[in-house]
Amino acid sequence: MTGLECVRFALAALRGHRLRSILTLIGMAIGVAAVVLLTALGEGARLYITGEFAALGSNLIIVLPGRTETTGSAPITGGTAHDLTLQDAEAVQRRCPRVRQVAPISLGSARVGYGERRREVTIMGATPELLPVRRLDVAIGQFLPPGDPRRGAPVAVIGRTVQHELFGSENPLGRSIRIGDWRFRVIGVLGEKGQSLGADMDDMVIVPVASGLKIFNQTSLFRLLIEVAAHSEIDAARRDVLRILTARHQEEDVTVMTQDSVLGAFNRILGALTLALGGIAAVSLSVAGLGIMNVMLVSVSERTPEIGLLKALGAPPAAILRVFLAEAILMSAAGGGIGLLAGFAGAFVLRLRFPLLPTTPPHWAVAASLVVSFGAGILFGLLPARRAARLEPVTALAGGR
């Protein structure tokens, strides 16, 4: 019996039990679709986080006030013995040759008003260096002017949402807004940026960092964003920054993180999540494989006289084995193909519904789902096929009695 004859024989057998074959196909298809769709979600989350960090800028070091320590129980953040100040930012810029620019940041929330309109927004204190470090752009007007960062001019740059809510169609440039008890002149409007790691840059007002500290009566900066000249120098620059600030504060009371380390931690977490989701979905493939084995065992029982006739006509056990294996492989292959199409269709719908989430199944997940579906067909079809091949011709012709 040739391979083509085996396939024709298997197809005829599957058509003879349409409902059972269709239910088995659906089970296999659901398993493959689940693997493709869930791994696409995990990979989409990883790519989204990676894109968000890339939007922050490149070659970044982030300095936080306070030291993060790990004890025997859980990570804790120690208190800040010294403030993170503008003088610290200037010292890092001056004494670390690997650093290209430093952007000190203060942060708070306040009610902003213009005329009779009011809006609660995030107020960020910054310097002109924030523009290139965070890869921001100005739609109209200008960004914060250069000068001594310790002297805060009463000027502000607003986001697109703030412009729309407070000014409508009116040109905001040169207008005065109130931030708490302070007045600031609008000198620019940021280009649309949207959400970036939880911060909506469109719903934000940026003022000089010294002004931001005064508005909220703060003595310590919220962060230092440090851009390093070359990616290969990030680790060395991190050590230099930590050494400089430790010497200034007489103790190590700051946390210095690199963009790569934070992104690497997220990648590891989300990569493990993707694998876990794929593993959970793969369980359904095993269940579908058991369904194939059940179908094949029933098929062997129902077709025992047919097997006896084939053997009486001279078909060797290997030919019988191939016939029943062909049935199992055809079901798993068809179910895998249908599931693959359904998984990609589901990922496409998710991309349309959530454009920011790049739900594209990873290649390894697609290949693994197909390999597992084929493997399930062969593995779970092998036992019934061997059982059929071992039947004695006389017993089989008698219906297995």
Coordinates of C-alpha atoms in Angstrom, one line a residue:
M1 CA 0.0 0.0 0.0
T2 CA 1.5 3.3 -1.1
G3 CA 1.6 6.5 0.9
L4 CA -1.1 8.1 -1.4
E5 CA -3.4 5.0 -0.9
C6 CA -2.9 5.3 2.9
V7 CA -4.0 9.0 2.8
R8 CA -7.0 8.2 0.6
F9 CA -8.0 5.3 3.0
A10 CA -7.6 7.6 6.0
L11 CA -9.7 10.4 4.5
A12 CA -12.5 8.0 3.6
A13 CA -12.5 6.7 7.2
L14 CA -12.6 10.3 8.6
R15 CA -15.5 11.2 6.2
G16 CA -17.4 8.1 7.5
H17 CA -17.4 9.6 11.0
R18 CA -17.8 13.3 10.3
L19 CA -19.1 14.5 13.6
R20 CA -16.5 12.7 15.6
S21 CA -13.7 13.9 13.3
I22 CA -15.0 17.5 13.4
L23 CA -15.1 17.6 17.2
T24 CA -11.5 16.3 17.3
L25 CA -10.4 18.9 14.8
I26 CA -12.1 21.6 16.9
G27 CA -10.3 20.4 20.1
M28 CA -6.9 20.5 18.3
A29 CA -7.6 23.9 16.7
I30 CA -8.5 25.4 20.1
G31 CA -5.3 24.2 21.6
V32 CA -3.1 25.6 18.8
A33 CA -5.1 28.9 18.7
A34 CA -4.7 29.3 22.5
V35 CA -0.9 28.9 22.3
V36 CA -0.6 31.4 19.4
L37 CA -3.0 34.0 21.0
L38 CA -1.6 33.8 24.6
T39 CA 2.0 34.0 23.5
A40 CA 1.1 36.9 21.2
L41 CA -0.3 38.7 24.2
G42 CA 2.8 38.0 26.3
E43 CA 5.1 39.1 23.5
G44 CA 3.0 42.2 22.8
A45 CA 3.3 43.2 26.5
R46 CA 7.1 42.8 26.3
L47 CA 7.4 44.8 23.1
Y48 CA 5.1 47.5 24.5
I49 CA 7.3 47.9 27.6
T50 CA 10.5 47.9 25.5
G51 CA 9.0 50.6 23.3
E52 CA 8.0 52.7 26.3
F53 CA 11.6 52.6 27.7
A54 CA 13.0 53.4 24.3
A55 CA 10.7 56.5 24.2
L56 CA 12.4 57.7 27.4
G57 CA 15.6 58.3 25.5
S58 CA 18.8 56.4 25.0
N59 CA 21.9 55.6 27.2
L60 CA 20.1 56.7 30.3
I61 CA 21.0 56.5 34.0
I62 CA 18.3 57.3 36.6
V63 CA 19.2 58.5 40.1
L64 CA 16.6 58.2 42.8
P65 CA 16.9 59.8 46.3
G66 CA 17.1 57.1 49.0
R67 CA 18.9 53.7 48.9
T68 CA 17.1 50.5 48.0
E69 CA 18.3 47.7 50.1
T70 CA 17.5 44.0 50.2
T71 CA 17.2 42.4 53.6
G72 CA 16.3 38.8 54.7
S73 CA 12.6 39.4 54.2
A74 CA 11.7 41.8 51.4
P75 CA 13.4 44.7 49.6
I76 CA 13.0 48.0 51.4
T77 CA 13.8 51.6 50.6
G78 CA 15.8 53.4 53.2
G79 CA 15.2 56.9 54.2
T80 CA 17.0 59.8 52.5
A81 CA 19.8 61.0 54.7
H82 CA 20.6 63.9 52.3
D83 CA 18.5 65.6 49.7
L84 CA 19.2 65.1 46.0
T85 CA 19.9 68.6 45.0
L86 CA 20.7 70.8 42.0
Q87 CA 24.2 71.0 43.3
D88 CA 24.5 67.2 43.0
A89 CA 23.3 67.4 39.4
E90 CA 25.9 70.1 38.7
A91 CA 28.7 68.0 40.4
V92 CA 27.8 65.0 38.3
Q93 CA 27.8 67.1 35.1
R94 CA 31.1 68.7 35.9
R95 CA 33.1 65.8 37.3
C96 CA 31.9 62.8 35.2
P97 CA 33.4 63.0 31.7
R98 CA 31.3 60.1 30.4
V99 CA 28.1 62.1 31.1
R100 CA 26.7 64.1 28.2
Q101 CA 23.9 66.0 30.0
V102 CA 22.0 65.9 33.2
A103 CA 18.3 66.7 33.6
P104 CA 17.2 67.3 37.2
I105 CA 13.4 66.8 37.8
S106 CA 11.0 67.8 40.5
L107 CA 7.4 66.6 40.5
G108 CA 4.0 67.4 42.1
S109 CA 0.4 67.9 41.4
A110 CA -1.5 71.2 41.5
R111 CA -4.6 73.0 40.2
V112 CA -3.8 75.1 37.1
G113 CA -6.1 77.9 36.1
Y114 CA -6.7 80.3 33.3
G115 CA -9.6 82.7 33.4
E116 CA -12.5 80.8 34.9
R117 CA -11.1 77.4 33.9
R118 CA -9.4 75.1 36.3
R119 CA -7.7 71.7 35.9
E120 CA -5.7 69.4 38.2
V121 CA -2.5 68.4 36.4
T122 CA 1.0 67.1 37.0
I123 CA 3.7 69.8 37.4
M124 CA 7.2 68.9 36.4
G125 CA 10.2 71.0 37.3
A126 CA 13.0 70.6 34.8
T127 CA 15.8 72.2 32.9
P128 CA 16.4 72.7 29.1
E129 CA 18.3 69.4 29.1
L130 CA 15.0 67.5 29.6
L131 CA 14.0 68.2 25.9
P132 CA 16.8 66.1 24.3
V133 CA 17.1 63.6 27.2
R134 CA 13.4 62.6 27.0
R135 CA 13.2 63.1 23.2
L136 CA 10.4 65.7 23.6
D137 CA 9.5 68.2 20.9
V138 CA 7.8 71.6 21.0
A139 CA 4.8 72.1 18.8
I140 CA 4.6 75.9 19.1
G141 CA 6.7 78.4 21.0
Q142 CA 9.9 77.4 22.8
F143 CA 11.1 75.1 25.6
L144 CA 12.5 76.3 28.9
P145 CA 15.2 78.9 28.4
P146 CA 18.9 78.2 29.4
G147 CA 20.3 79.8 32.5
D148 CA 21.1 79.1 36.1
P149 CA 18.9 76.2 37.2
R150 CA 18.8 77.6 40.7
R151 CA 16.9 80.7 39.5
G152 CA 13.4 79.8 38.4
A153 CA 11.9 82.1 35.9
P154 CA 8.0 82.3 35.9
V155 CA 7.6 80.6 32.6
A156 CA 5.8 77.4 31.7
V157 CA 5.5 74.9 28.8
I158 CA 2.2 73.1 28.7
G159 CA 1.0 69.8 27.1
R160 CA -1.6 69.5 24.4
T161 CA -4.4 68.4 26.7
V162 CA -3.8 71.3 29.0
Q163 CA -3.8 73.7 26.0
H164 CA -7.1 72.3 24.8
E165 CA -8.8 72.3 28.2
L166 CA -7.7 75.7 29.4
F167 CA -7.4 77.7 26.1
G168 CA -9.6 75.9 23.6
S169 CA -8.8 77.5 20.2
E170 CA -7.1 80.5 21.7
N171 CA -3.4 80.9 21.3
P172 CA -1.8 80.2 24.7
L173 CA 1.6 81.8 24.0
G174 CA 2.2 84.8 26.2
R175 CA -0.9 84.1 28.4
S176 CA -0.5 83.9 32.2
I177 CA -1.7 80.8 34.0
R178 CA -2.0 80.2 37.8
I179 CA -0.3 77.2 39.4
G180 CA -1.4 77.2 43.0
D181 CA -0.6 80.7 44.3
W182 CA 2.0 81.4 41.5
R183 CA 1.6 82.9 38.1
F184 CA 3.5 81.7 35.0
R185 CA 3.7 82.9 31.4
V186 CA 3.1 80.2 28.8
I187 CA 6.1 80.2 26.4
G188 CA 5.5 76.9 24.5
V189 CA 3.3 73.8 23.9
L190 CA 4.7 70.3 23.8
G191 CA 4.1 68.1 20.8
E192 CA 1.8 65.2 21.3
K193 CA 3.5 62.5 23.3
G194 CA 0.8 60.6 25.1
Q195 CA 1.3 58.1 27.9
S196 CA 4.9 57.2 28.8
L197 CA 5.4 54.7 31.6
G198 CA 2.3 55.9 33.4
A199 CA 2.9 59.7 32.9
D200 CA 0.7 61.6 30.5
M201 CA 3.0 64.2 28.9
D202 CA 0.0 65.8 27.2
D203 CA -1.6 66.5 30.5
M204 CA 1.4 68.1 32.2
V205 CA 2.9 71.6 32.8
I206 CA 6.7 71.9 32.8
V207 CA 8.3 74.8 34.7
P208 CA 11.9 75.6 35.7
V209 CA 13.1 73.1 38.3
A210 CA 13.8 75.8 40.9
S211 CA 10.2 77.0 40.4
G212 CA 8.9 73.5 40.8
L213 CA 10.7 73.1 44.1
K214 CA 9.3 76.4 45.4
I215 CA 5.7 75.6 44.3
F216 CA 5.6 72.4 46.4
N217 CA 8.1 73.6 49.1
Q218 CA 10.3 70.7 48.3
T219 CA 14.0 70.4 49.2
S220 CA 14.9 67.3 47.3
L221 CA 14.7 66.5 43.6
F222 CA 12.4 63.7 42.4
R223 CA 14.9 62.2 39.9
L224 CA 18.1 62.8 38.0
L225 CA 18.0 61.7 34.4
I226 CA 21.6 61.3 33.1
E227 CA 22.4 60.7 29.4
V228 CA 25.7 59.0 28.8
A229 CA 27.8 59.7 25.7
A230 CA 28.1 56.1 24.6
H231 CA 26.2 52.9 25.4
S232 CA 29.4 51.0 26.1
E233 CA 30.2 53.5 28.9
I234 CA 26.9 53.2 30.8
D235 CA 28.2 50.8 33.5
A236 CA 31.4 52.9 34.1
A237 CA 29.3 56.1 34.2
R238 CA 26.9 54.5 36.7
R239 CA 29.9 53.7 39.0
D240 CA 31.3 57.2 38.6
V241 CA 27.9 58.8 39.4
L242 CA 27.5 56.7 42.5
R243 CA 31.0 57.5 43.6
I244 CA 30.5 61.2 43.2
L245 CA 27.2 61.3 45.1
T246 CA 28.5 59.1 47.8
A247 CA 31.5 61.4 48.3
R248 CA 29.2 64.4 48.5
H249 CA 26.7 62.9 50.9
Q250 CA 29.3 61.0 53.0
E251 CA 27.3 57.8 52.5
E252 CA 25.6 55.8 49.8
D253 CA 22.1 57.2 50.2
V254 CA 20.9 57.2 46.5
T255 CA 19.8 54.5 44.1
V256 CA 21.5 54.6 40.7
M257 CA 19.8 52.5 37.9
T258 CA 20.6 52.1 34.3
Q259 CA 17.9 52.0 31.6
D260 CA 19.2 48.6 30.4
S261 CA 19.0 47.0 33.9
V262 CA 15.4 48.1 34.4
L263 CA 14.5 47.0 30.8
G264 CA 16.3 43.7 31.3
A265 CA 14.3 43.0 34.4
F266 CA 11.0 43.7 32.6
N267 CA 12.1 41.5 29.7
R268 CA 12.9 38.6 32.0
I269 CA 9.6 38.9 33.8
L270 CA 7.5 39.2 30.7
G271 CA 9.5 36.5 28.9
A272 CA 8.8 34.1 31.7
L273 CA 5.1 35.2 31.6
T274 CA 5.0 34.4 27.8
L275 CA 6.5 31.0 28.4
A276 CA 4.0 30.3 31.2
L277 CA 1.1 31.4 29.1
G278 CA 2.3 29.2 26.2
G279 CA 2.7 26.2 28.7
I280 CA -0.8 26.6 30.0
A281 CA -2.2 26.8 26.5
A282 CA -0.1 23.7 25.5
V283 CA -2.1 21.7 28.1
S284 CA -5.1 22.0 25.8
L285 CA -3.1 20.4 23.0
S286 CA -2.4 17.4 25.2
V287 CA -6.1 17.1 25.9
A288 CA -6.8 17.3 22.2
G289 CA -4.2 14.6 21.6
L290 CA -6.1 12.4 24.1
G291 CA -9.2 13.0 22.1
I292 CA -7.4 11.8 19.0
M293 CA -6.3 8.6 20.8
N294 CA -9.9 8.1 21.9
V295 CA -11.2 8.5 18.4
M296 CA -8.6 6.1 17.0
L297 CA -9.3 3.5 19.6
V298 CA -13.0 3.6 18.8
S299 CA -12.2 3.5 15.1
V300 CA -10.1 0.3 15.6
S301 CA -12.9 -1.3 17.5
E302 CA -15.5 -0.4 14.8
R303 CA -13.3 -1.4 11.9
T304 CA -11.9 -4.7 13.2
P305 CA -13.5 -6.8 10.3
E306 CA -12.1 -4.3 7.8
I307 CA -8.6 -4.8 9.3
G308 CA -9.1 -8.5 9.1
L309 CA -10.0 -8.3 5.4
L310 CA -6.9 -6.2 4.7
K311 CA -4.7 -8.7 6.4
A312 CA -6.4 -11.6 4.6
L313 CA -5.6 -9.9 1.3
G314 CA -2.0 -9.7 2.3
A315 CA -1.5 -6.3 3.9
P316 CA 1.4 -6.5 6.3
P317 CA 1.2 -5.1 9.9
A318 CA 3.4 -2.1 8.8
A319 CA 0.7 -1.1 6.2
I320 CA -2.1 -1.3 8.8
L321 CA 0.1 0.8 11.2
R322 CA 0.6 3.5 8.5
V323 CA -3.1 3.7 7.7
F324 CA -4.1 4.4 11.2
L325 CA -1.2 6.8 11.8
A326 CA -2.2 8.6 8.7
E327 CA -5.6 9.2 10.1
A328 CA -4.2 10.6 13.4
I329 CA -1.7 12.8 11.6
L330 CA -4.3 14.2 9.2
M331 CA -6.6 15.2 12.1
S332 CA -3.8 16.8 14.0
A333 CA -2.4 18.6 10.9
A334 CA -5.8 19.9 9.9
G335 CA -6.6 21.0 13.5
G336 CA -3.2 22.7 13.8
G337 CA -3.7 24.6 10.5
I338 CA -7.2 25.8 11.5
G339 CA -5.9 26.7 15.0
L340 CA -3.0 28.6 13.5
L341 CA -5.3 30.7 11.3
A342 CA -7.7 31.3 14.2
G343 CA -4.8 32.4 16.4
F344 CA -3.4 34.9 13.8
A345 CA -7.0 36.2 13.2
G346 CA -7.4 36.7 17.0
A347 CA -4.1 38.5 17.2
F348 CA -5.0 40.7 14.3
V349 CA -8.3 41.7 16.0
L350 CA -6.5 42.5 19.2
R351 CA -4.1 44.8 17.2
L352 CA -7.1 46.6 15.7
R353 CA -8.7 46.9 19.1
F354 CA -5.6 47.9 21.0
P355 CA -3.2 49.6 18.5
L356 CA -0.5 50.3 21.2
L357 CA -0.2 46.6 22.0
P358 CA 1.8 44.8 19.2
T359 CA 0.2 41.4 19.5
T360 CA 2.4 39.4 17.1
P361 CA 2.9 35.8 17.9
P362 CA 6.6 34.9 18.3
H363 CA 8.1 32.6 15.7
W364 CA 9.1 30.0 18.3
A365 CA 5.5 29.8 19.6
V366 CA 4.1 29.2 16.1
A367 CA 6.7 26.5 15.4
A368 CA 6.2 24.9 18.8
S369 CA 2.4 24.8 18.5
L370 CA 2.7 23.1 15.1
V371 CA 5.3 20.6 16.3
V372 CA 3.3 19.8 19.4
S373 CA 0.1 19.3 17.4
F374 CA 1.9 16.9 14.9
G375 CA 3.6 15.2 17.8
A376 CA 0.3 14.7 19.6
G377 CA -1.2 13.2 16.5
I378 CA 1.7 10.7 16.1
L379 CA 2.1 10.0 19.8
F380 CA -1.5 9.5 20.6
G381 CA -2.3 7.7 17.3
L382 CA 0.6 5.3 17.8
L383 CA -1.1 3.1 20.4
P384 CA -4.3 2.5 18.5
A385 CA -2.4 2.0 15.3
R386 CA -0.2 -0.7 16.9
R387 CA -3.2 -2.3 18.3
A388 CA -4.8 -2.5 14.9
A389 CA -1.6 -3.8 13.3
R390 CA -1.3 -6.7 15.9
L391 CA -4.8 -8.1 15.3
E392 CA -4.8 -11.7 14.0
P393 CA -6.6 -11.9 10.6
V394 CA -9.1 -14.7 11.7
T395 CA -10.0 -12.9 14.9
A396 CA -10.3 -9.6 13.1
L397 CA -12.6 -11.1 10.4
A398 CA -14.8 -12.5 13.2
G399 CA -15.2 -9.0 14.6
G400 CA -12.7 -9.3 17.4
R401 CA -14.7 -12.1 19.1

